[in-house]
PDB file of C-alpha atoms in Angstrom:
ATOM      1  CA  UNK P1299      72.634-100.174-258.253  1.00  0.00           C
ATOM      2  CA  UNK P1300      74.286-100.005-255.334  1.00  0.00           C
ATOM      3  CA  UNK P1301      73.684 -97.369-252.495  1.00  0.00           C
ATOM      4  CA  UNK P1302      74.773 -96.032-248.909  1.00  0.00           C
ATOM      5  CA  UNK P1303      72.944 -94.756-246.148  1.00  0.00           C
ATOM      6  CA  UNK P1304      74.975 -92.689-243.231  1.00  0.00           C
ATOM      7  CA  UNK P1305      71.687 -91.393-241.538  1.00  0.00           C
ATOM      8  CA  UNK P1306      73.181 -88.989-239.203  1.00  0.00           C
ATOM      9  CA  UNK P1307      74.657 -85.725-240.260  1.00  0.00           C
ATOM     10  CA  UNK P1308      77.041 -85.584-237.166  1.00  0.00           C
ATOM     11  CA  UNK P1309      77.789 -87.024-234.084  1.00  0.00           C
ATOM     12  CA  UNK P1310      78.737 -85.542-230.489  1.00  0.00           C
ATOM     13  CA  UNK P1311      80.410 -87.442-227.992  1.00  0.00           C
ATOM     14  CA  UNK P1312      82.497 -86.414-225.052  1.00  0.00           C
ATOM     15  CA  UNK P1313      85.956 -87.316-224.741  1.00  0.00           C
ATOM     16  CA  UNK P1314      86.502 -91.059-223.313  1.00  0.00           C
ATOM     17  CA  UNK P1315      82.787 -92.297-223.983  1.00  0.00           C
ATOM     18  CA  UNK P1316      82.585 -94.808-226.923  1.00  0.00           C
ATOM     19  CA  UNK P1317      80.983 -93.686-230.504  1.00  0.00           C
ATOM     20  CA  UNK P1318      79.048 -95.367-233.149  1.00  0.00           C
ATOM     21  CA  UNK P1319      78.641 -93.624-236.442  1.00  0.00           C
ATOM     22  CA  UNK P1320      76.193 -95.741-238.611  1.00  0.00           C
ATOM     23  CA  UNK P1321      75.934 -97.039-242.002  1.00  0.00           C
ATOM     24  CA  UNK P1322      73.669 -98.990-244.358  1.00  0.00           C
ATOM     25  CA  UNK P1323      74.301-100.291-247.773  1.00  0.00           C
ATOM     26  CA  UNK P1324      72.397-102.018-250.694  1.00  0.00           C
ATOM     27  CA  UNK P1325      74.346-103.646-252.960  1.00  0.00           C
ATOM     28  CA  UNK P1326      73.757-107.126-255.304  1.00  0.00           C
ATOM     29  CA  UNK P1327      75.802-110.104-254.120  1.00  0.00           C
ATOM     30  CA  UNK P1328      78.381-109.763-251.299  1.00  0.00           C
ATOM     31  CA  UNK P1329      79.878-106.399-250.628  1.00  0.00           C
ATOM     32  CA  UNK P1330      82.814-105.203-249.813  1.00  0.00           C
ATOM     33  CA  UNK P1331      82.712-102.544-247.009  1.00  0.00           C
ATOM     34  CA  UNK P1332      84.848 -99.811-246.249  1.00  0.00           C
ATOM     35  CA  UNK P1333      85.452 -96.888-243.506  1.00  0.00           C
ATOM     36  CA  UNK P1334      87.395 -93.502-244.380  1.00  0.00           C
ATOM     37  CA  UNK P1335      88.075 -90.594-242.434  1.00  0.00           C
ATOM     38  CA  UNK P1336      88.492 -87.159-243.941  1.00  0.00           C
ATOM     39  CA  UNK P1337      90.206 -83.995-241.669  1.00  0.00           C
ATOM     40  CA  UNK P1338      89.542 -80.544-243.216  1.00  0.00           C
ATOM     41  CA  UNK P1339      90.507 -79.441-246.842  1.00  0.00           C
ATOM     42  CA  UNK P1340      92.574 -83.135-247.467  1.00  0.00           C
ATOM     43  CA  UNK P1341      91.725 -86.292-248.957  1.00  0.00           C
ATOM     44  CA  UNK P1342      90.422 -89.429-247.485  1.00  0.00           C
ATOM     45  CA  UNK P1343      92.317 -92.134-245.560  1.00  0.00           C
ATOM     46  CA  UNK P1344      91.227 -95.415-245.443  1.00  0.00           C
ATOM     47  CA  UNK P1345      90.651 -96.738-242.147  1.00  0.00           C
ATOM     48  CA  UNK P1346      89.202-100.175-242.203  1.00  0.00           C
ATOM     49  CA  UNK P1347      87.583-102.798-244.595  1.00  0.00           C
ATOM     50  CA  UNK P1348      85.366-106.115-244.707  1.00  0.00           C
ATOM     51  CA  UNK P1349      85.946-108.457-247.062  1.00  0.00           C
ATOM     52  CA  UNK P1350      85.064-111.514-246.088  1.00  0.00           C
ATOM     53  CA  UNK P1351      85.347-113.665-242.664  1.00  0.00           C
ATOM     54  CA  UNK P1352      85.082-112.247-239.176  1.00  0.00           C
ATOM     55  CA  UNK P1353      82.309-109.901-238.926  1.00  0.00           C
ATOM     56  CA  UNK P1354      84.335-107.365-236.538  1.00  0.00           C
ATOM     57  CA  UNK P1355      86.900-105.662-238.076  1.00  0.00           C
ATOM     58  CA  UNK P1356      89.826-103.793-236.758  1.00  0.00           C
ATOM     59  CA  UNK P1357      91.389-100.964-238.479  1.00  0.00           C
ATOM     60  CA  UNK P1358      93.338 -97.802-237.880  1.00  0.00           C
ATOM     61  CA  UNK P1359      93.721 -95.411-234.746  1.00  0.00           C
ATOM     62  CA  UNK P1360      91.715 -98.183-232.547  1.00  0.00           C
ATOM     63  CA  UNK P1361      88.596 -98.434-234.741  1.00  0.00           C
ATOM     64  CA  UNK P1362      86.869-101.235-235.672  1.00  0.00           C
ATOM     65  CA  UNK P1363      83.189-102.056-237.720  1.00  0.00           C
ATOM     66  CA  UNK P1364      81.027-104.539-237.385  1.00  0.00           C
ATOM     67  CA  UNK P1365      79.887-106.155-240.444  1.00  0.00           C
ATOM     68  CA  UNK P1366      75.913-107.622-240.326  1.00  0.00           C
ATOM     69  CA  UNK P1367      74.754-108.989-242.929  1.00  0.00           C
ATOM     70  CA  UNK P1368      70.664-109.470-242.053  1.00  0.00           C
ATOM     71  CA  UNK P1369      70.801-105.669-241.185  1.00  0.00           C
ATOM     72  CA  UNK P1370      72.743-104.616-244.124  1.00  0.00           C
ATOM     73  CA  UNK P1371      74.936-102.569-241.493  1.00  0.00           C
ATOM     74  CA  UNK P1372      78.582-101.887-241.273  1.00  0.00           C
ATOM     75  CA  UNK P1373      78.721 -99.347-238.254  1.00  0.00           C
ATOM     76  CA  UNK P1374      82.057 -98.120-237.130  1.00  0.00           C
ATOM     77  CA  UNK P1375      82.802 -97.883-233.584  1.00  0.00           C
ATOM     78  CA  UNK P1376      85.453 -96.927-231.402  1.00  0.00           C
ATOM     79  CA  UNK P1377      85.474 -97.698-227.371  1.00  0.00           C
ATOM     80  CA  UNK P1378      87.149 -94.421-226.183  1.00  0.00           C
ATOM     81  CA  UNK P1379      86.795 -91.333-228.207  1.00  0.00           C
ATOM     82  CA  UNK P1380      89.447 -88.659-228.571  1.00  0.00           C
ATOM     83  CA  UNK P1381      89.439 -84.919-229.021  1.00  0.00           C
ATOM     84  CA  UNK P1382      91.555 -85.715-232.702  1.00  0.00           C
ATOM     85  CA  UNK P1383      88.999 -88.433-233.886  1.00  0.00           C
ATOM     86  CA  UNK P1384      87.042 -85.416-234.473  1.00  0.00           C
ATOM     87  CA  UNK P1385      86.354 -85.511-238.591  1.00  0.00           C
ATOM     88  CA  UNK P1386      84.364 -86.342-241.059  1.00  0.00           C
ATOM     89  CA  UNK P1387      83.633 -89.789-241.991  1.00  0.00           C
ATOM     90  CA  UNK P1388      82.824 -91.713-244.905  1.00  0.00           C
ATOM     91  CA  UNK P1389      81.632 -95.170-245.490  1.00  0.00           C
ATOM     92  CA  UNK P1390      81.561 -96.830-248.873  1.00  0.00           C
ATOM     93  CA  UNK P1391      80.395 -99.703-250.685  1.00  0.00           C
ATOM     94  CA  UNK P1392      81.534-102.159-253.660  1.00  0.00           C
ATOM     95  CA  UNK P1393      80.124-105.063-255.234  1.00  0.00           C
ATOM     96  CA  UNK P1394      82.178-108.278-254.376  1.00  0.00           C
ATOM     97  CA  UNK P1395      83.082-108.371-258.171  1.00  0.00           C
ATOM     98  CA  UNK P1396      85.893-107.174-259.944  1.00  0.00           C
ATOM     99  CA  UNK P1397      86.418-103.780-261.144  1.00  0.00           C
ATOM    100  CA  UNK P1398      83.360-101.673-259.774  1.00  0.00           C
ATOM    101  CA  UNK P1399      83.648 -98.187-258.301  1.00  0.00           C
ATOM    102  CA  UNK P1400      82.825 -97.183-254.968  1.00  0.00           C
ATOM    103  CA  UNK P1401      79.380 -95.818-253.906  1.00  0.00           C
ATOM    104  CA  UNK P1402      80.305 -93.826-250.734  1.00  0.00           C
ATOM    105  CA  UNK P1403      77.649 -92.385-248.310  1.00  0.00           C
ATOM    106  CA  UNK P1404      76.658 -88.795-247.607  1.00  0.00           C
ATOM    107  CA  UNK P1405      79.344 -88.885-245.018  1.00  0.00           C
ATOM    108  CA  UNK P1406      79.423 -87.741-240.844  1.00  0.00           C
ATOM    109  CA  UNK P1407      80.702 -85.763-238.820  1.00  0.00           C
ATOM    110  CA  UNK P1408      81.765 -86.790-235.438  1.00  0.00           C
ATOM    111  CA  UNK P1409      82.454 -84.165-232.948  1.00  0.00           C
ATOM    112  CA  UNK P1410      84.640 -85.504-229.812  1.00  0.00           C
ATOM    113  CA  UNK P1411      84.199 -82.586-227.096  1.00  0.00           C
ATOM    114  CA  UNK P1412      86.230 -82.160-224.293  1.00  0.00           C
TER     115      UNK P1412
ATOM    116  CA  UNK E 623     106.481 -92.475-251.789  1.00  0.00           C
ATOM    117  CA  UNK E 624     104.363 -94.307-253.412  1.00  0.00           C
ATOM    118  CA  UNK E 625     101.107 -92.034-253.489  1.00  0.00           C
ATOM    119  CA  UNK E 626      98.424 -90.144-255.501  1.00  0.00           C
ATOM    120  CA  UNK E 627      99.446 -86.930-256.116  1.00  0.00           C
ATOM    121  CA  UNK E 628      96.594 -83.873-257.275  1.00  0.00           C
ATOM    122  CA  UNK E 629      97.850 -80.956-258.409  1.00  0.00           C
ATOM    123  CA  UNK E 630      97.686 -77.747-258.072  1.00  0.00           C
ATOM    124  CA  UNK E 631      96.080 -77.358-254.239  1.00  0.00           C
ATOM    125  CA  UNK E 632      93.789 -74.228-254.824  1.00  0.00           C
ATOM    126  CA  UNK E 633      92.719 -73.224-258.785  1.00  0.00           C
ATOM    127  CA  UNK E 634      90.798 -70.413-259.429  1.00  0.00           C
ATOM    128  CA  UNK E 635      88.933 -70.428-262.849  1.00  0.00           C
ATOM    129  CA  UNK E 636      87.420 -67.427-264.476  1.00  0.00           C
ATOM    130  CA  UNK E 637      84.000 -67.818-265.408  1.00  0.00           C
ATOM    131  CA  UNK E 638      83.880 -69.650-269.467  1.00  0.00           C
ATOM    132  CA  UNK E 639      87.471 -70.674-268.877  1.00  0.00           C
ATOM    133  CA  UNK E 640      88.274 -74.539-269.124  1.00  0.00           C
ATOM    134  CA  UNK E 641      90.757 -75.624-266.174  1.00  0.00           C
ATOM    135  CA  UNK E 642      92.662 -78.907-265.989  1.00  0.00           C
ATOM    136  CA  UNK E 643      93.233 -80.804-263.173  1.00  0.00           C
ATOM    137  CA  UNK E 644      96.121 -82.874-262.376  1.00  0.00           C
ATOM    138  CA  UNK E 645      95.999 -86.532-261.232  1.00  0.00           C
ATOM    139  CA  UNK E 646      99.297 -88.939-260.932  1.00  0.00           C
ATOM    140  CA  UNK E 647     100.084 -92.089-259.268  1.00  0.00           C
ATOM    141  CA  UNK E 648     102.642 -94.526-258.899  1.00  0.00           C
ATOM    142  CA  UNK E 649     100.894 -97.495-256.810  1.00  0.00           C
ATOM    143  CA  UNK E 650     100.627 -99.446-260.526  1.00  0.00           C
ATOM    144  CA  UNK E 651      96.844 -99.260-260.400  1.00  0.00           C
ATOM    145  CA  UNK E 652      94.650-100.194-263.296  1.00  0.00           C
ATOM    146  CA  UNK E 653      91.621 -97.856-261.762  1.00  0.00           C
ATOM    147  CA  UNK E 654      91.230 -94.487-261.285  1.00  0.00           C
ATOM    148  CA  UNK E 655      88.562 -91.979-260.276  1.00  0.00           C
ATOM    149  CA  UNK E 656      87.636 -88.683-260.348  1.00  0.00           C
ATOM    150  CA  UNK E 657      85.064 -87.357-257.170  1.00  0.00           C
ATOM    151  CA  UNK E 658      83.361 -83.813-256.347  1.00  0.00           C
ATOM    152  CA  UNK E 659      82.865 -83.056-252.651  1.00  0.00           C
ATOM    153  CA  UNK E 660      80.321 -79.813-252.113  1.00  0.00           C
ATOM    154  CA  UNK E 661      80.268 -78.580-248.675  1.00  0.00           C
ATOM    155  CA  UNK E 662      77.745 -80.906-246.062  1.00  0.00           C
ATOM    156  CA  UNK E 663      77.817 -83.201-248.855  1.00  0.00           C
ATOM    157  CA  UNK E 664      78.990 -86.848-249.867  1.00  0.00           C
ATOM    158  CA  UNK E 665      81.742 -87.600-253.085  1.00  0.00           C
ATOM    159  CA  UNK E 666      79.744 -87.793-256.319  1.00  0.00           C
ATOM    160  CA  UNK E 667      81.594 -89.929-258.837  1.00  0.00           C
ATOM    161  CA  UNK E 668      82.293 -88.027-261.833  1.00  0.00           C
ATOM    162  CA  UNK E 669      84.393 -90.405-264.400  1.00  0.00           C
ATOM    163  CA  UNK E 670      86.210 -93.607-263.650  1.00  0.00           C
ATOM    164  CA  UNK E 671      88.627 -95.661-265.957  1.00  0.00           C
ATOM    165  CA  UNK E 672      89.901 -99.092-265.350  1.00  0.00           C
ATOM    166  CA  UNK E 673      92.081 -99.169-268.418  1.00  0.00           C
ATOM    167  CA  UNK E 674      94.532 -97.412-270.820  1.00  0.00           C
ATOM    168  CA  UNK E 675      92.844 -95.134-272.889  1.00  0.00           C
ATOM    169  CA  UNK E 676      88.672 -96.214-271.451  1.00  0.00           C
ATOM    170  CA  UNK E 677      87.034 -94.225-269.384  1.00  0.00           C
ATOM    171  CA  UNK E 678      82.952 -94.519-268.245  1.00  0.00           C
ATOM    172  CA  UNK E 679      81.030 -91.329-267.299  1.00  0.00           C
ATOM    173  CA  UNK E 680      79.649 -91.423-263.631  1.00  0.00           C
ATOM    174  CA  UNK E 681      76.859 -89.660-261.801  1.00  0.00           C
ATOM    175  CA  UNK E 682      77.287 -86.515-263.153  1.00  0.00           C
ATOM    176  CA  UNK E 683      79.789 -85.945-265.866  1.00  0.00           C
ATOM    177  CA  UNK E 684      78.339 -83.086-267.685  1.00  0.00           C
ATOM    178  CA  UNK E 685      80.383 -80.173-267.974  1.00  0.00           C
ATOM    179  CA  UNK E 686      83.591 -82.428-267.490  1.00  0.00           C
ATOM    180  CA  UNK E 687      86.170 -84.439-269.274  1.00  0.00           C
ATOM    181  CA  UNK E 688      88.870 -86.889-268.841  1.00  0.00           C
ATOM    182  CA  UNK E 689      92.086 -88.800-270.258  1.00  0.00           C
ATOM    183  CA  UNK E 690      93.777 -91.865-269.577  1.00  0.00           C
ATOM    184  CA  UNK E 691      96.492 -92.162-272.067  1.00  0.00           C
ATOM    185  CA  UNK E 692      98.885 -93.525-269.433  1.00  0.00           C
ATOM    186  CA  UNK E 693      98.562 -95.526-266.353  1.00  0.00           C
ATOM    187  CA  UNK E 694      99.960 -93.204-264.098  1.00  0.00           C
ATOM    188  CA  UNK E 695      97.515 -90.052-265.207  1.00  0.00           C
ATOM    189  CA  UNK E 696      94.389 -89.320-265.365  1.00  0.00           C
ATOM    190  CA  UNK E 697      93.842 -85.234-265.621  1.00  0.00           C
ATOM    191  CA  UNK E 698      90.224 -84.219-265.440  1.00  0.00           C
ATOM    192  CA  UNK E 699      89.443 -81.039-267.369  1.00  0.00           C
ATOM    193  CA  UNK E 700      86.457 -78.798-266.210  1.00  0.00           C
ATOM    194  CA  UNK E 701      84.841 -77.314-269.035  1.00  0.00           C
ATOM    195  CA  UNK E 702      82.751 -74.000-269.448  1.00  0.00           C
ATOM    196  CA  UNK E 703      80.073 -76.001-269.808  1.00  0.00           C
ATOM    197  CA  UNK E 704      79.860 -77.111-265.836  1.00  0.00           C
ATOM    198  CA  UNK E 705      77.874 -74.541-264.200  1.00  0.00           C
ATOM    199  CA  UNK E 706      78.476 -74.687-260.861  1.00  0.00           C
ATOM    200  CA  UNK E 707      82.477 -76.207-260.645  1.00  0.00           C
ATOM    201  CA  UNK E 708      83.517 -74.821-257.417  1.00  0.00           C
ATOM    202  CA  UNK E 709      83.902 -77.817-255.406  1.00  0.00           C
ATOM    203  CA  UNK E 710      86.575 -79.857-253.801  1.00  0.00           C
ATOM    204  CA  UNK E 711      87.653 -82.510-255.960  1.00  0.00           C
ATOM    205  CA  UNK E 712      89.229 -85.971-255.146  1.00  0.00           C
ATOM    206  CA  UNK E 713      91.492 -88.283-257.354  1.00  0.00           C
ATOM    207  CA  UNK E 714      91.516 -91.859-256.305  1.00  0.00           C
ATOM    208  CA  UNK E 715      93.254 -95.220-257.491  1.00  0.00           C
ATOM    209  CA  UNK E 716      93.024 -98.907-256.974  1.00  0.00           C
ATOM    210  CA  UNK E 717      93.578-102.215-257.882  1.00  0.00           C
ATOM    211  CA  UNK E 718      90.971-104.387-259.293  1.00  0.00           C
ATOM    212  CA  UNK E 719      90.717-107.520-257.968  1.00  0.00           C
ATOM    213  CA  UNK E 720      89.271-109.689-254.739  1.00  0.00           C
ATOM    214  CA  UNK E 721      92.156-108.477-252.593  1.00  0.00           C
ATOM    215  CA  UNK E 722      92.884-104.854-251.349  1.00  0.00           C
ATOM    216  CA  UNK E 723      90.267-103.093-253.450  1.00  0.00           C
ATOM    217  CA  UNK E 724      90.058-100.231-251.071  1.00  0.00           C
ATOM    218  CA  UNK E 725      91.154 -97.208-253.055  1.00  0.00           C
ATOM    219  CA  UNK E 726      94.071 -94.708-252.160  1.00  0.00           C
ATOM    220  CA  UNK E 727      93.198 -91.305-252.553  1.00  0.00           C
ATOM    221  CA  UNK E 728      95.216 -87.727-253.444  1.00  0.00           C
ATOM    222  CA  UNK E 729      95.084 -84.302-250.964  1.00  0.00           C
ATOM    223  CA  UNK E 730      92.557 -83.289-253.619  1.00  0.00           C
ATOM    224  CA  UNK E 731      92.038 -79.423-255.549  1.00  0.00           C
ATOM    225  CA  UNK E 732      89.571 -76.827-254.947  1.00  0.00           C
ATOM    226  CA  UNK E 733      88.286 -75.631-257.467  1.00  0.00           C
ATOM    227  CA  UNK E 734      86.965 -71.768-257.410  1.00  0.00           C
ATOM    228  CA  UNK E 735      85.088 -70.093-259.916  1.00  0.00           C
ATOM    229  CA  UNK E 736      86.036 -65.912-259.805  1.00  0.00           C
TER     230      UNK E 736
END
């Protein structure tokens, strides 16, 4: 079965600094690797995904992952953090066949302070 | 649009009362999925269907049911027999395929037992 590991509950970083929330997965055969953000009592948006090919990926609102396969990671990143990135944030796995669910992680929350 | 659309927002449910919720979409996807969000928590799958009228139970269907009679629908009813149903909940679709398998989800419902 497959499985995702955000280890950190939440995040602080000041405003302009560069942020890392982390991820893990375990999954048979190739995933396919995702990023969503969630703001307060809505849903999820998608931000970014790996698929296949280039291991750094760029998605929405300037962030980007980077997809390592030896370390099982897919970490999202972002080089200058802003107030509004502040949210919580999901990753999620899916085996690289058709027609499985997603497995998300426990989710984090990034705080962007001032 | 095209969208996922939850309905109602904010449902209160007297306690041994069953309460539907209401899931629509009209990206043409052959997946949908039903999630629970508890506060400082992840999304715990609760049913998925890939099909017309098939659904498979996920991590912790007890207490809940689902229908899939059309594409476009798939309304989740929360029985008496959950025991604990205040929650958030999220609706989510998506292809099923190699390509674009990140899912689209709806503003979700919370659920609160009175």
């Amino acid at each position: 079965a497959q499985s995702v590991a955000q280890p950190e509950d939440q995040v602080n970083v000041a405003e302009g600094n560069p942020l890392t929330v982390k991820c893990t997965y375990s999954v048979s055969g190739n995933p396919y690797l995702f990023w969503y953000v969630q703001y307060p009592n809505r849903g999820l948006q998608f931000l970014l995904k790996y698929i296949t090919g280039d291991n750094l990926v760029k998605g929405s609102y300037g962030f980007e992952a980077e997809f390592n396969k030896s370390q099982t990671s897919f970490h999202l990143k972002k080089p200058s953090a802003l107030v509004s990135d502040s949210a919580l944030y999901f990753c999620a796995v899916r085996p690289g066949s058709a027609g499985n669910m997603l497995t998300f992680g426990g989710g984090t929350r990034l705080m962007v302070k001032p | 649009d095209g969208g996922i659309t939850q309905s109602p927002k904010y449902l209160f449910r007297k306690e041994g009362q069953n309460v539907t919720l209401s899931c629509e979409q009209n990206l043409n996807h052959d997946a949908m999925y039903w999630y629970r969000q508890d506060p400082g928590q992840g999304l715990r799958l609760i049913y998925y269907s890939q099909i017309v009228n098939d659904f498979q139970k996920g991590d912790i269907a007890e207490g809940y049911s689902v229908s899939r009679e059309k594409k476009e629908s798939f309304p989740l009813t929360v029985t008496s027999a959950q025991k604990n149903p205040t929650a958030f909940y999220l609706c989510a679709s998506s292809i099923i395929g190699t390509e674009n398998t990140e899912a689209f989800f709806g503003q979700g419902t919370r659920l609160t037992v009175v």
